[in-house]
mmCIF file of C-alpha atoms in Angstrom:
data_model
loop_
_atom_site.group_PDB
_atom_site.id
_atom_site.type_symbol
_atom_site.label_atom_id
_atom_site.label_comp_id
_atom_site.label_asym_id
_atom_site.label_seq_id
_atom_site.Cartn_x
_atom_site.Cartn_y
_atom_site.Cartn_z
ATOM 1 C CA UNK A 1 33.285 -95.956 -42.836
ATOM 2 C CA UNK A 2 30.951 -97.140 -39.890
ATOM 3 C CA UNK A 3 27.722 -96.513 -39.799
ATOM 4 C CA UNK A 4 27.471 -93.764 -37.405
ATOM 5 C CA UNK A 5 30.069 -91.701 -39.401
ATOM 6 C CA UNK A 6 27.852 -91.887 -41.788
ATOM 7 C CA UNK A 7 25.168 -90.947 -40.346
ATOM 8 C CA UNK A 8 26.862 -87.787 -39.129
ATOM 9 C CA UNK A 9 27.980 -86.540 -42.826
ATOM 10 C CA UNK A 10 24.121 -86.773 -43.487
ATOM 11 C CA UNK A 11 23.614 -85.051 -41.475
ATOM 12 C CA UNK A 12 25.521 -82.329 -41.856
ATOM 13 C CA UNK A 13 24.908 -82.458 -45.414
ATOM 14 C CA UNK A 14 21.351 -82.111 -44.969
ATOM 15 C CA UNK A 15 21.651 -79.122 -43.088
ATOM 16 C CA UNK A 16 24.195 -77.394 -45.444
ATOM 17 C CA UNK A 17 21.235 -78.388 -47.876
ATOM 18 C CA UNK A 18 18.432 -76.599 -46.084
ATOM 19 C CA UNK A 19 16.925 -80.146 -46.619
ATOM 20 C CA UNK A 20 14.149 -79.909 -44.145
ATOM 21 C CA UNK A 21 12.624 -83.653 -44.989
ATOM 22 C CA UNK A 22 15.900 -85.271 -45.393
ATOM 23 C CA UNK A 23 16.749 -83.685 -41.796
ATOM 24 C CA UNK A 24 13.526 -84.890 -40.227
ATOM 25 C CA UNK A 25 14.648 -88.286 -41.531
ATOM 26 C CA UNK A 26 18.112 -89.012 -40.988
ATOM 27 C CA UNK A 27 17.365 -87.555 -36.939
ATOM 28 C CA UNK A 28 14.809 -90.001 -36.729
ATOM 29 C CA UNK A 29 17.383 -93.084 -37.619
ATOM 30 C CA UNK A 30 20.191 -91.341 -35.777
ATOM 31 C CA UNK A 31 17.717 -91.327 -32.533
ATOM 32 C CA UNK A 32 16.983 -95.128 -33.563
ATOM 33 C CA UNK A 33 20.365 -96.271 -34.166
ATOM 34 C CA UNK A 34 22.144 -94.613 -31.018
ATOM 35 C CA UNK A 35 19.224 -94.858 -28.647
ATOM 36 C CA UNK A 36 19.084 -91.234 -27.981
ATOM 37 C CA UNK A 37 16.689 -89.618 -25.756
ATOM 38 C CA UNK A 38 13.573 -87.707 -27.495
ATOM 39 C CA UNK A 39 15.529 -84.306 -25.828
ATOM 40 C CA UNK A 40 19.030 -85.465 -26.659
ATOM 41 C CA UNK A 41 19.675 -83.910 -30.192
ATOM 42 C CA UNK A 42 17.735 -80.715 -31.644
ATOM 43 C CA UNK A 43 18.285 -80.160 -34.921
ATOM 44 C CA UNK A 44 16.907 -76.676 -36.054
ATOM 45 C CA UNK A 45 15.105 -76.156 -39.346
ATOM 46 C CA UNK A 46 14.901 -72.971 -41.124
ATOM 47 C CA UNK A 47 12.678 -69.972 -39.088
ATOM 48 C CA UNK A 48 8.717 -70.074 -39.742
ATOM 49 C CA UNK A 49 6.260 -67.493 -40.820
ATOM 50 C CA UNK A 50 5.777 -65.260 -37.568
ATOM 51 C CA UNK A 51 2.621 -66.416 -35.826
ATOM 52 C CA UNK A 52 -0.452 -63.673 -35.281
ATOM 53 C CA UNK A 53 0.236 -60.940 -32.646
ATOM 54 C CA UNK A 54 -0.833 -61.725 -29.448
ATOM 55 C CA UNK A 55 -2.760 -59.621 -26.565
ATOM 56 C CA UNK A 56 -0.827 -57.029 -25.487
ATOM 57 C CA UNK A 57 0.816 -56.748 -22.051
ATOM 58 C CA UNK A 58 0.323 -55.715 -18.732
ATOM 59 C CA UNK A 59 1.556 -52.131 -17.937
ATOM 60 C CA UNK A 60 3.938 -51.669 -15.201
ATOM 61 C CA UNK A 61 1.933 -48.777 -13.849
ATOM 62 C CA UNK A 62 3.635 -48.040 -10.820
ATOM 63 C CA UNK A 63 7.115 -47.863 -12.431
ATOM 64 C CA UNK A 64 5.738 -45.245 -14.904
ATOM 65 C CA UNK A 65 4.315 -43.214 -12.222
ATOM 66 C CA UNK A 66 7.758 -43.380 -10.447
ATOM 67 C CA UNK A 67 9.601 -42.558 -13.766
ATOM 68 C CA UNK A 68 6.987 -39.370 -14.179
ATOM 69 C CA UNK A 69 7.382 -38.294 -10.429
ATOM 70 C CA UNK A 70 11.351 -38.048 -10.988
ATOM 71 C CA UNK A 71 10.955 -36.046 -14.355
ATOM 72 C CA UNK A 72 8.500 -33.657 -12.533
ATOM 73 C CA UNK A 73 10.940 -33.471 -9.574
ATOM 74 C CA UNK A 74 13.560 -32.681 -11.627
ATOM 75 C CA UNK A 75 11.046 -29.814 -14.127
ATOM 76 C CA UNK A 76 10.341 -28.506 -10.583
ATOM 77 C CA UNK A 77 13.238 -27.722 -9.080
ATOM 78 C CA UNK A 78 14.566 -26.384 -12.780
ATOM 79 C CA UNK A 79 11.277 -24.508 -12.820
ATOM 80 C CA UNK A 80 11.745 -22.881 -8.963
ATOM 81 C CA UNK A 81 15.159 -21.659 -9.927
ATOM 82 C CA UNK A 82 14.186 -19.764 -12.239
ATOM 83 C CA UNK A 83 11.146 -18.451 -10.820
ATOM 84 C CA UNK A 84 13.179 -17.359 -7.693
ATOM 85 C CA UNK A 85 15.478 -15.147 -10.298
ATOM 86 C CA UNK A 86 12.875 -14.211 -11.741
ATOM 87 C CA UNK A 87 10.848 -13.157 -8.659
ATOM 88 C CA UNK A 88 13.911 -11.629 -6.909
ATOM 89 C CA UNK A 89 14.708 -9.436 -10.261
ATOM 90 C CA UNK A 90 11.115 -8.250 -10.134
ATOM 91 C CA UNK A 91 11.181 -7.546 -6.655
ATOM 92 C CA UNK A 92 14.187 -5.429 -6.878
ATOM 93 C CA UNK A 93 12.441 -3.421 -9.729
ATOM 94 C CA UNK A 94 9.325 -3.017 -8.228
ATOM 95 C CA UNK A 95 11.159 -1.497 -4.917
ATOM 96 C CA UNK A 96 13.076 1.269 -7.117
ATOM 97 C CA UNK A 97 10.117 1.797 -9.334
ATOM 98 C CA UNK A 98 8.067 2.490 -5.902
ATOM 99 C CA UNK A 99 11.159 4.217 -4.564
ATOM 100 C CA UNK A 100 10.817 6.494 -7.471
ATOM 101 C CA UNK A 101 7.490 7.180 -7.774
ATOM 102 C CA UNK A 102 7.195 7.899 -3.889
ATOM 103 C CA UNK A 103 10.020 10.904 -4.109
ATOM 104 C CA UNK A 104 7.597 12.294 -6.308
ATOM 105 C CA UNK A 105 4.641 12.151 -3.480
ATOM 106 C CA UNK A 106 6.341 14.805 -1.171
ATOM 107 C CA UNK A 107 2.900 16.700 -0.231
ATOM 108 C CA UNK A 108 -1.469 17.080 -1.548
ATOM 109 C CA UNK A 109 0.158 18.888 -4.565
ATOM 110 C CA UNK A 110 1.321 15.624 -6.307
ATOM 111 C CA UNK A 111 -1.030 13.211 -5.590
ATOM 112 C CA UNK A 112 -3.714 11.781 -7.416
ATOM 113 C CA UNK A 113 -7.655 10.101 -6.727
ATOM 114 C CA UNK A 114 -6.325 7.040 -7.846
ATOM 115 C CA UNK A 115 -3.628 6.561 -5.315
ATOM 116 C CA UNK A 116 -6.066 7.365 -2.472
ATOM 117 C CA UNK A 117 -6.200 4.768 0.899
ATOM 118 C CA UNK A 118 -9.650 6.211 0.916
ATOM 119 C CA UNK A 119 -12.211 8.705 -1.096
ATOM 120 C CA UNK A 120 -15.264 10.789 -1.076
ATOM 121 C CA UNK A 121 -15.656 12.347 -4.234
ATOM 122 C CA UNK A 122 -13.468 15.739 -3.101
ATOM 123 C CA UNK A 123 -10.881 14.119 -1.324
ATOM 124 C CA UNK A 124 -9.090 11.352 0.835
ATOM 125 C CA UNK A 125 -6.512 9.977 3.052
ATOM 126 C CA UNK A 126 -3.208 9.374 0.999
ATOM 127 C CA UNK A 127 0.016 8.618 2.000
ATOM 128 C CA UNK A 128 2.603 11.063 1.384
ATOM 129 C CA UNK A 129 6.669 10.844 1.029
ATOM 130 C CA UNK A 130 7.671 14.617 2.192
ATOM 131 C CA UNK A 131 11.380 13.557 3.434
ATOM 132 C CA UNK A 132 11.979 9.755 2.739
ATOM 133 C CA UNK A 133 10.922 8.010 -0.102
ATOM 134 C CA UNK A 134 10.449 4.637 2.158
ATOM 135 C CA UNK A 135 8.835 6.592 5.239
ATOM 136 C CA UNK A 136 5.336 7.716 4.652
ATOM 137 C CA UNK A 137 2.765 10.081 6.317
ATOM 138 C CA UNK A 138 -0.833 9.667 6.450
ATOM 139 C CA UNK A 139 -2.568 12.664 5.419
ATOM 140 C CA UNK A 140 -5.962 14.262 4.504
ATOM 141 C CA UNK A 141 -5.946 15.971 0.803
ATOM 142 C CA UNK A 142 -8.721 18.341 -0.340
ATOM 143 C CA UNK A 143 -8.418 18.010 -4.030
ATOM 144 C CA UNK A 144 -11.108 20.227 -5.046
ATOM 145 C CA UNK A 145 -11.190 23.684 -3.052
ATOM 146 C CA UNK A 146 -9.572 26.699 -4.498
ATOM 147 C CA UNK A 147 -7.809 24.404 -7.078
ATOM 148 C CA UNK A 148 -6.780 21.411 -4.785
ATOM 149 C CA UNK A 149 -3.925 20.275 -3.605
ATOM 150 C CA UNK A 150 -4.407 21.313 -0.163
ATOM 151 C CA UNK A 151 -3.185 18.872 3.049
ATOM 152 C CA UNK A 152 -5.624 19.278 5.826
ATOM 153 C CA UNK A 153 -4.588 20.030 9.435
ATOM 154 C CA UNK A 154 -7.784 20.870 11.155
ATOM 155 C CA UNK A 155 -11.958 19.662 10.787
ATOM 156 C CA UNK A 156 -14.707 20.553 12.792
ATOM 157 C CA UNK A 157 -18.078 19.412 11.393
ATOM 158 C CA UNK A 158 -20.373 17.463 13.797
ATOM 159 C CA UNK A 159 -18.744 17.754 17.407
ATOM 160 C CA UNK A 160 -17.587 14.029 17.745
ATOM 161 C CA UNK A 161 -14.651 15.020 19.289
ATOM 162 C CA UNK A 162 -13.369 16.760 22.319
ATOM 163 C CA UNK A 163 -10.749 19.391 21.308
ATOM 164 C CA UNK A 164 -10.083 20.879 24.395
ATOM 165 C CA UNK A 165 -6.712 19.162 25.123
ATOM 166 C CA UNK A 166 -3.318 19.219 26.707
ATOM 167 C CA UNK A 167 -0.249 20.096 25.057
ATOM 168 C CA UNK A 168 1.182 16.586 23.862
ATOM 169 C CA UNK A 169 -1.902 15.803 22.400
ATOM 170 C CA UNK A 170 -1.853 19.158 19.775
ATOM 171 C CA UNK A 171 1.847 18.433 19.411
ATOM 172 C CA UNK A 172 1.202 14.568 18.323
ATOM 173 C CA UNK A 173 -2.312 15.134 16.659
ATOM 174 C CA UNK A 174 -5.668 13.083 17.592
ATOM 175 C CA UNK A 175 -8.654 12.420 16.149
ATOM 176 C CA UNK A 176 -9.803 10.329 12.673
ATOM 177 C CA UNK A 177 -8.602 12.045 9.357
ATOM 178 C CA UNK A 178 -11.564 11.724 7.632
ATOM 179 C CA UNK A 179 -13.604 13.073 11.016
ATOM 180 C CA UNK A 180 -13.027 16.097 13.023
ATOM 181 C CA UNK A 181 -9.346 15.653 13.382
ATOM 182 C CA UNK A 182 -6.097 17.653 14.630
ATOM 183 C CA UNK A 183 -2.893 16.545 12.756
ATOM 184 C CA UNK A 184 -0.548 17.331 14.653
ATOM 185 C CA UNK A 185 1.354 20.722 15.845
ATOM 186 C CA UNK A 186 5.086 18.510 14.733
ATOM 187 C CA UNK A 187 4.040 17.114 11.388
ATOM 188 C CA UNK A 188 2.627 20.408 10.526
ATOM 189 C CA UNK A 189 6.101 21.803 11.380
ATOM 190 C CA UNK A 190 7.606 18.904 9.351
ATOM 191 C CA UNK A 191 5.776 19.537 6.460
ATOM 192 C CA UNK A 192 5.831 23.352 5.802
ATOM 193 C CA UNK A 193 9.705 23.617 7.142
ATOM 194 C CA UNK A 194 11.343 23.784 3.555
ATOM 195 C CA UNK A 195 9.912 25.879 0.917
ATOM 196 C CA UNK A 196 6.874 28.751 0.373
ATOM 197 C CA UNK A 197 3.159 27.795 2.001
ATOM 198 C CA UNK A 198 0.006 29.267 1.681
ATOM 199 C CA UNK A 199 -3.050 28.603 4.026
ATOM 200 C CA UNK A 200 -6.835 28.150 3.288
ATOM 201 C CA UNK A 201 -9.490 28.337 6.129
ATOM 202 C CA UNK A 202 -13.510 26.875 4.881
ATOM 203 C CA UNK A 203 -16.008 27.894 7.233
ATOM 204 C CA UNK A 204 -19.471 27.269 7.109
ATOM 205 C CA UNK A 205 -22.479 28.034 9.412
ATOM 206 C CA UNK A 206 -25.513 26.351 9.782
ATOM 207 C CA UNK A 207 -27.685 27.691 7.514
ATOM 208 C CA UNK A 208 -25.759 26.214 5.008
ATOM 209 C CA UNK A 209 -22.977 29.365 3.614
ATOM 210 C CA UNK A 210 -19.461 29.157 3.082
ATOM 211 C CA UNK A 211 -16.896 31.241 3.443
ATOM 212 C CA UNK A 212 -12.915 31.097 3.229
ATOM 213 C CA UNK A 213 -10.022 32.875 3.944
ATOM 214 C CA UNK A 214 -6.852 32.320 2.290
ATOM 215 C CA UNK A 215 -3.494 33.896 2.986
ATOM 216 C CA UNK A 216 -0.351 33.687 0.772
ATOM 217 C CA UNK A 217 1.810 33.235 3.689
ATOM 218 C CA UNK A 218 2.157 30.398 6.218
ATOM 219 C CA UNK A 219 4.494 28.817 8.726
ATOM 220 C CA UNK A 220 4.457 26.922 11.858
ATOM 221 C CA UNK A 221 7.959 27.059 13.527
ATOM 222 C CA UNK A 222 9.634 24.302 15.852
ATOM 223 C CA UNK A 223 8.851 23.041 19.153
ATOM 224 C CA UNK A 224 11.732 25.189 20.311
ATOM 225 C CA UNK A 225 9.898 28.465 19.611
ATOM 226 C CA UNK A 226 6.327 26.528 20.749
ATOM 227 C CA UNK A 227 5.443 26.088 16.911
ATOM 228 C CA UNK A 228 4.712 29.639 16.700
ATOM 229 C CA UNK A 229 2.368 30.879 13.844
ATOM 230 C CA UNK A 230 3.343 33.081 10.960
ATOM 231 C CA UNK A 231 0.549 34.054 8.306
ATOM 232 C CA UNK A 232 -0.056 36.888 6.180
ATOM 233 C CA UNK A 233 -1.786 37.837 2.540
ATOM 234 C CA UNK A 234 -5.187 37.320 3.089
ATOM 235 C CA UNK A 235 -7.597 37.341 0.525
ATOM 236 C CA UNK A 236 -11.133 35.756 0.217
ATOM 237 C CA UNK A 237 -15.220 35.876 1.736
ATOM 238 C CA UNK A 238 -14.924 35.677 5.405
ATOM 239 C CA UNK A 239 -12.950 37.941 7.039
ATOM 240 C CA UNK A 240 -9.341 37.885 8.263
ATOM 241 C CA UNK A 241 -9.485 36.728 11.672
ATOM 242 C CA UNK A 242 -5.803 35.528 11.765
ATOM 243 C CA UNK A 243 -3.331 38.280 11.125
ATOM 244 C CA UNK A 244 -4.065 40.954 13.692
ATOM 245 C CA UNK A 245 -4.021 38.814 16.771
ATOM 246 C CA UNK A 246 -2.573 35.775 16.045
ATOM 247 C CA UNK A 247 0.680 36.538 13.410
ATOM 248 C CA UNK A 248 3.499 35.883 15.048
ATOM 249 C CA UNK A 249 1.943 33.981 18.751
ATOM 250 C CA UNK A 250 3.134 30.823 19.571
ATOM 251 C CA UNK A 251 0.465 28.098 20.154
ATOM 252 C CA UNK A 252 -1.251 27.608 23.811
ATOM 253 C CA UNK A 253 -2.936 24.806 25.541
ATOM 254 C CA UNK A 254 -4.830 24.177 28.561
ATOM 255 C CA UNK A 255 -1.311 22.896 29.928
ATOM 256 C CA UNK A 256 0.680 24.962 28.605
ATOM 257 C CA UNK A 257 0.415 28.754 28.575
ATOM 258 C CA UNK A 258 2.209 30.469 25.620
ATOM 259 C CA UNK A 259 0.156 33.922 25.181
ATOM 260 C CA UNK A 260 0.567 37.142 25.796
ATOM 261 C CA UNK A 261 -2.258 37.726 28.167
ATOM 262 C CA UNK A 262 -2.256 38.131 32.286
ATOM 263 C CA UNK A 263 -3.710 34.432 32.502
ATOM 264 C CA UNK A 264 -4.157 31.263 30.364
ATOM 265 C CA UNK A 265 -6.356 32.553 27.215
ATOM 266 C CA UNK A 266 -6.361 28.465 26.265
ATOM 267 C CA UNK A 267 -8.533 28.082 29.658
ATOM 268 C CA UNK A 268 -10.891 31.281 29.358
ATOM 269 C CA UNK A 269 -11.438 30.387 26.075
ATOM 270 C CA UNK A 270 -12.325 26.413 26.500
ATOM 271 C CA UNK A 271 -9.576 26.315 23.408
ATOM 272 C CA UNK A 272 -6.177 25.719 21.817
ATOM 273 C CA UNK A 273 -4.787 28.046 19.022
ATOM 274 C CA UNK A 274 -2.064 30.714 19.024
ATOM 275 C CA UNK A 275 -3.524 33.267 21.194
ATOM 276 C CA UNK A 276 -2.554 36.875 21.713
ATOM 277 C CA UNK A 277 -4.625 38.399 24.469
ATOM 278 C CA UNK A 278 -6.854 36.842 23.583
ATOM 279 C CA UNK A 279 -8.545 35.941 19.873
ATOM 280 C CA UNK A 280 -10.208 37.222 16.629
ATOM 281 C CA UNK A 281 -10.392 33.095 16.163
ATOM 282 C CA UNK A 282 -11.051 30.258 17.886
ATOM 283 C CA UNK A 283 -11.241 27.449 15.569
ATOM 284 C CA UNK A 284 -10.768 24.695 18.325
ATOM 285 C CA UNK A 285 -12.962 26.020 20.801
ATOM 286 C CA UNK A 286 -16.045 24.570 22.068
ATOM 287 C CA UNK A 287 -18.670 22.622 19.313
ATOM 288 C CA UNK A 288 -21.992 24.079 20.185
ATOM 289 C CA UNK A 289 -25.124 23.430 17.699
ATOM 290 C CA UNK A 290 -26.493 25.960 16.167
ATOM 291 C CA UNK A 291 -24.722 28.104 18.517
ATOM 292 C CA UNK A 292 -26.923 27.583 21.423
ATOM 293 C CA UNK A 293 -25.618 29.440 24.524
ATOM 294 C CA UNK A 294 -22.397 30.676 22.904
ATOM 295 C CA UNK A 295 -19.918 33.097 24.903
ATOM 296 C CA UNK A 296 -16.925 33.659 22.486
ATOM 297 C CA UNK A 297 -15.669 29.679 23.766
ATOM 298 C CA UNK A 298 -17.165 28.258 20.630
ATOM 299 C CA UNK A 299 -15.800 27.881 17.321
ATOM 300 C CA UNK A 300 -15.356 31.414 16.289
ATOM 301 C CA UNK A 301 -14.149 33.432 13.954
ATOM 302 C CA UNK A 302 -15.331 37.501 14.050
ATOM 303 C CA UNK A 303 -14.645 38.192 10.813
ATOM 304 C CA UNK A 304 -17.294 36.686 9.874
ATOM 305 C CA UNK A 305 -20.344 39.044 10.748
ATOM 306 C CA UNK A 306 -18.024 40.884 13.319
ATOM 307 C CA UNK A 307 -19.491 38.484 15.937
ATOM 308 C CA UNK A 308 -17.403 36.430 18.740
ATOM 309 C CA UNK A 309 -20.093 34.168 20.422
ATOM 310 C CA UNK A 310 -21.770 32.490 16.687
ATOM 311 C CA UNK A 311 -20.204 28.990 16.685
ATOM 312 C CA UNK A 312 -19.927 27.450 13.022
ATOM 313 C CA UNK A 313 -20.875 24.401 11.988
ATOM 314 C CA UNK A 314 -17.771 23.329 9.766
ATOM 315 C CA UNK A 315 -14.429 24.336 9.943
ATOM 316 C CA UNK A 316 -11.422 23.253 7.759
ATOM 317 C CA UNK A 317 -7.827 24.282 8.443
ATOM 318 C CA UNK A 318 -5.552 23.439 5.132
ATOM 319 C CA UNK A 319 -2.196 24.289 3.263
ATOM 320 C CA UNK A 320 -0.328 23.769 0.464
ATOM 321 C CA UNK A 321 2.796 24.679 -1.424
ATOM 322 C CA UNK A 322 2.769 27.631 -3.351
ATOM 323 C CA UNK A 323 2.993 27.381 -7.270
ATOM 324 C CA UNK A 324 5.935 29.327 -8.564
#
């Protein structure tokens, strides 16, 4: 056996032996005897005792952002899918719920303060649903007089506006709703076609009375019959200045004579209103204060003191269903 077999079974005995010294030893003549290079042969010895824990590393900062940004990509669009079922299920209830409760709006009768665009304390501009639960109509409701409930058609109260006016004008309406307003001679129509009406006329002068008449029976026809006026049952404080001249007339304008008289009663009288030959009432005649220089063109109505040329202060025209 040569020497350098020798040196080899050592070897591997030493190793088999765990022998670290014997190792260390027999690699140092191995190294001497073959003239091995320092990095030629590594023998390994058994593993150490772990060393103490060193500082800890740098962060990779801007590959945690990145991994964050793609989780919250992914959380969003997860989250927007499900908010836009969400939103689209709540739409669609929110439309029939409205839907709903707007069939029930169909006049003053069903409304309430809280659903009011605007409000004074007695009343206010609503919308209401008479026909179509998606098409509205602005309207004026007097929730307080003679029960509430009533939709106004008519004001006079400070002479703001100029109600001596043509024909389309009374048909279409004019004026602010919660001024001195007309409606409108159509929407009237529109809303007292179907079903039982009763009408409810406030006046008040200017020393500070009121007075109404009411009447248990009211229509306004088409535009085919020139929205002609039926009224009847009165009861109430001022008078009836309605039935005996004006039951049954259709409406007349400046433009647009409708009466029963040889000429226009709408121009004699500086008015519009459903004139026989000629009035008891003239409601939309000229605004004079305190009645200065009155001559029966004013806002009359005889009944009242049995006296044509006083022109009141305030003046509201109103109806409402009747209660079964």
């Amino acid at each position: 056996m040569n020497t350098n077999t020798a040196l080899f079974l050592a070897i591997v005995h030493c190793i088999s032996a765990r022998n670290e010294d014997l190792c260390t030893g027999l690699r140092n003549q191995l190294q001497e005897h073959c003239s091995l290079p320092e990095t030629g042969v590594i023998i390994e010895g058994r593993i150490g005792k772990a060393g103490p824990q060193g500082p800890p590393g740098k962060v990779n900062y801007t590959l945690v952002q990145e991994k964050i940004e793609e989780i919250y990509q992914k959380f969003e669009v997860r989250m927007d899918n499900r908010v836009d079922q969400k939103t689209e299920t709540c739409s669609s209830q929110i439309k029939l719920l409205e839907k709903r409760f707007n069939s029930l709006l169909t006049g003053c009768e069903k409304v309430s303060k809280y659903g009011a665009l605007s409000w004074n304390g007695t009343g206010g501009i609503f919308n209401i649903y008479p026909d179509n639960p998606q098409q509205s109509i602005e309207v004026y409701c007097d929730l307080t007089s003679g029960g509430g409930g009533w939709t106004v058609f008519q004001r006079r109260m400070d002479g703001s506006v100029d109600f001596y006016r043509g024909w389309d004008e009374y048909v279409n309406g004019f004026g602010e709703k919660d001024k001195e307003f007309w409606l409108g001679l159509e929407t009237i129509h529109q809303l007292t076609k179907n079903g039982n009406y009763e009408l409810r006329v406030d006046i008040g002068n200017w020393e500070g009375e009121r007075r109404y008449a009411q009447y248990g029976t009211f229509s306004i026809a088409g535009s085919n019959d020139n929205y002609r006026l039926t009224v009847g049952e009165y009861s109430g404080t001022a008078g009836d200045s309605l039935i005996a001249n004006h039951n049954g007339k259709q409406f007349s304008t400046k433009d647009r004579d409708n009466d029963e008289y040889g000429s226009n009663c709408a121009v004699q009288w500086s008015g519009a209103w459903w004139y026989k030959s000629c009035h008891y009432s003239n409601l939309n005649g000229i605004y004079l204060v305190r009645g200065t220089g009155a001559t029966a063109k004013n806002v009359a109505w005889y009944h009242w003191g049995n006296n044509y040329v006083y022109s009141f202060k305030f003046t509201e025209i109103k109806f409402r269903k009747k209660q079964n």
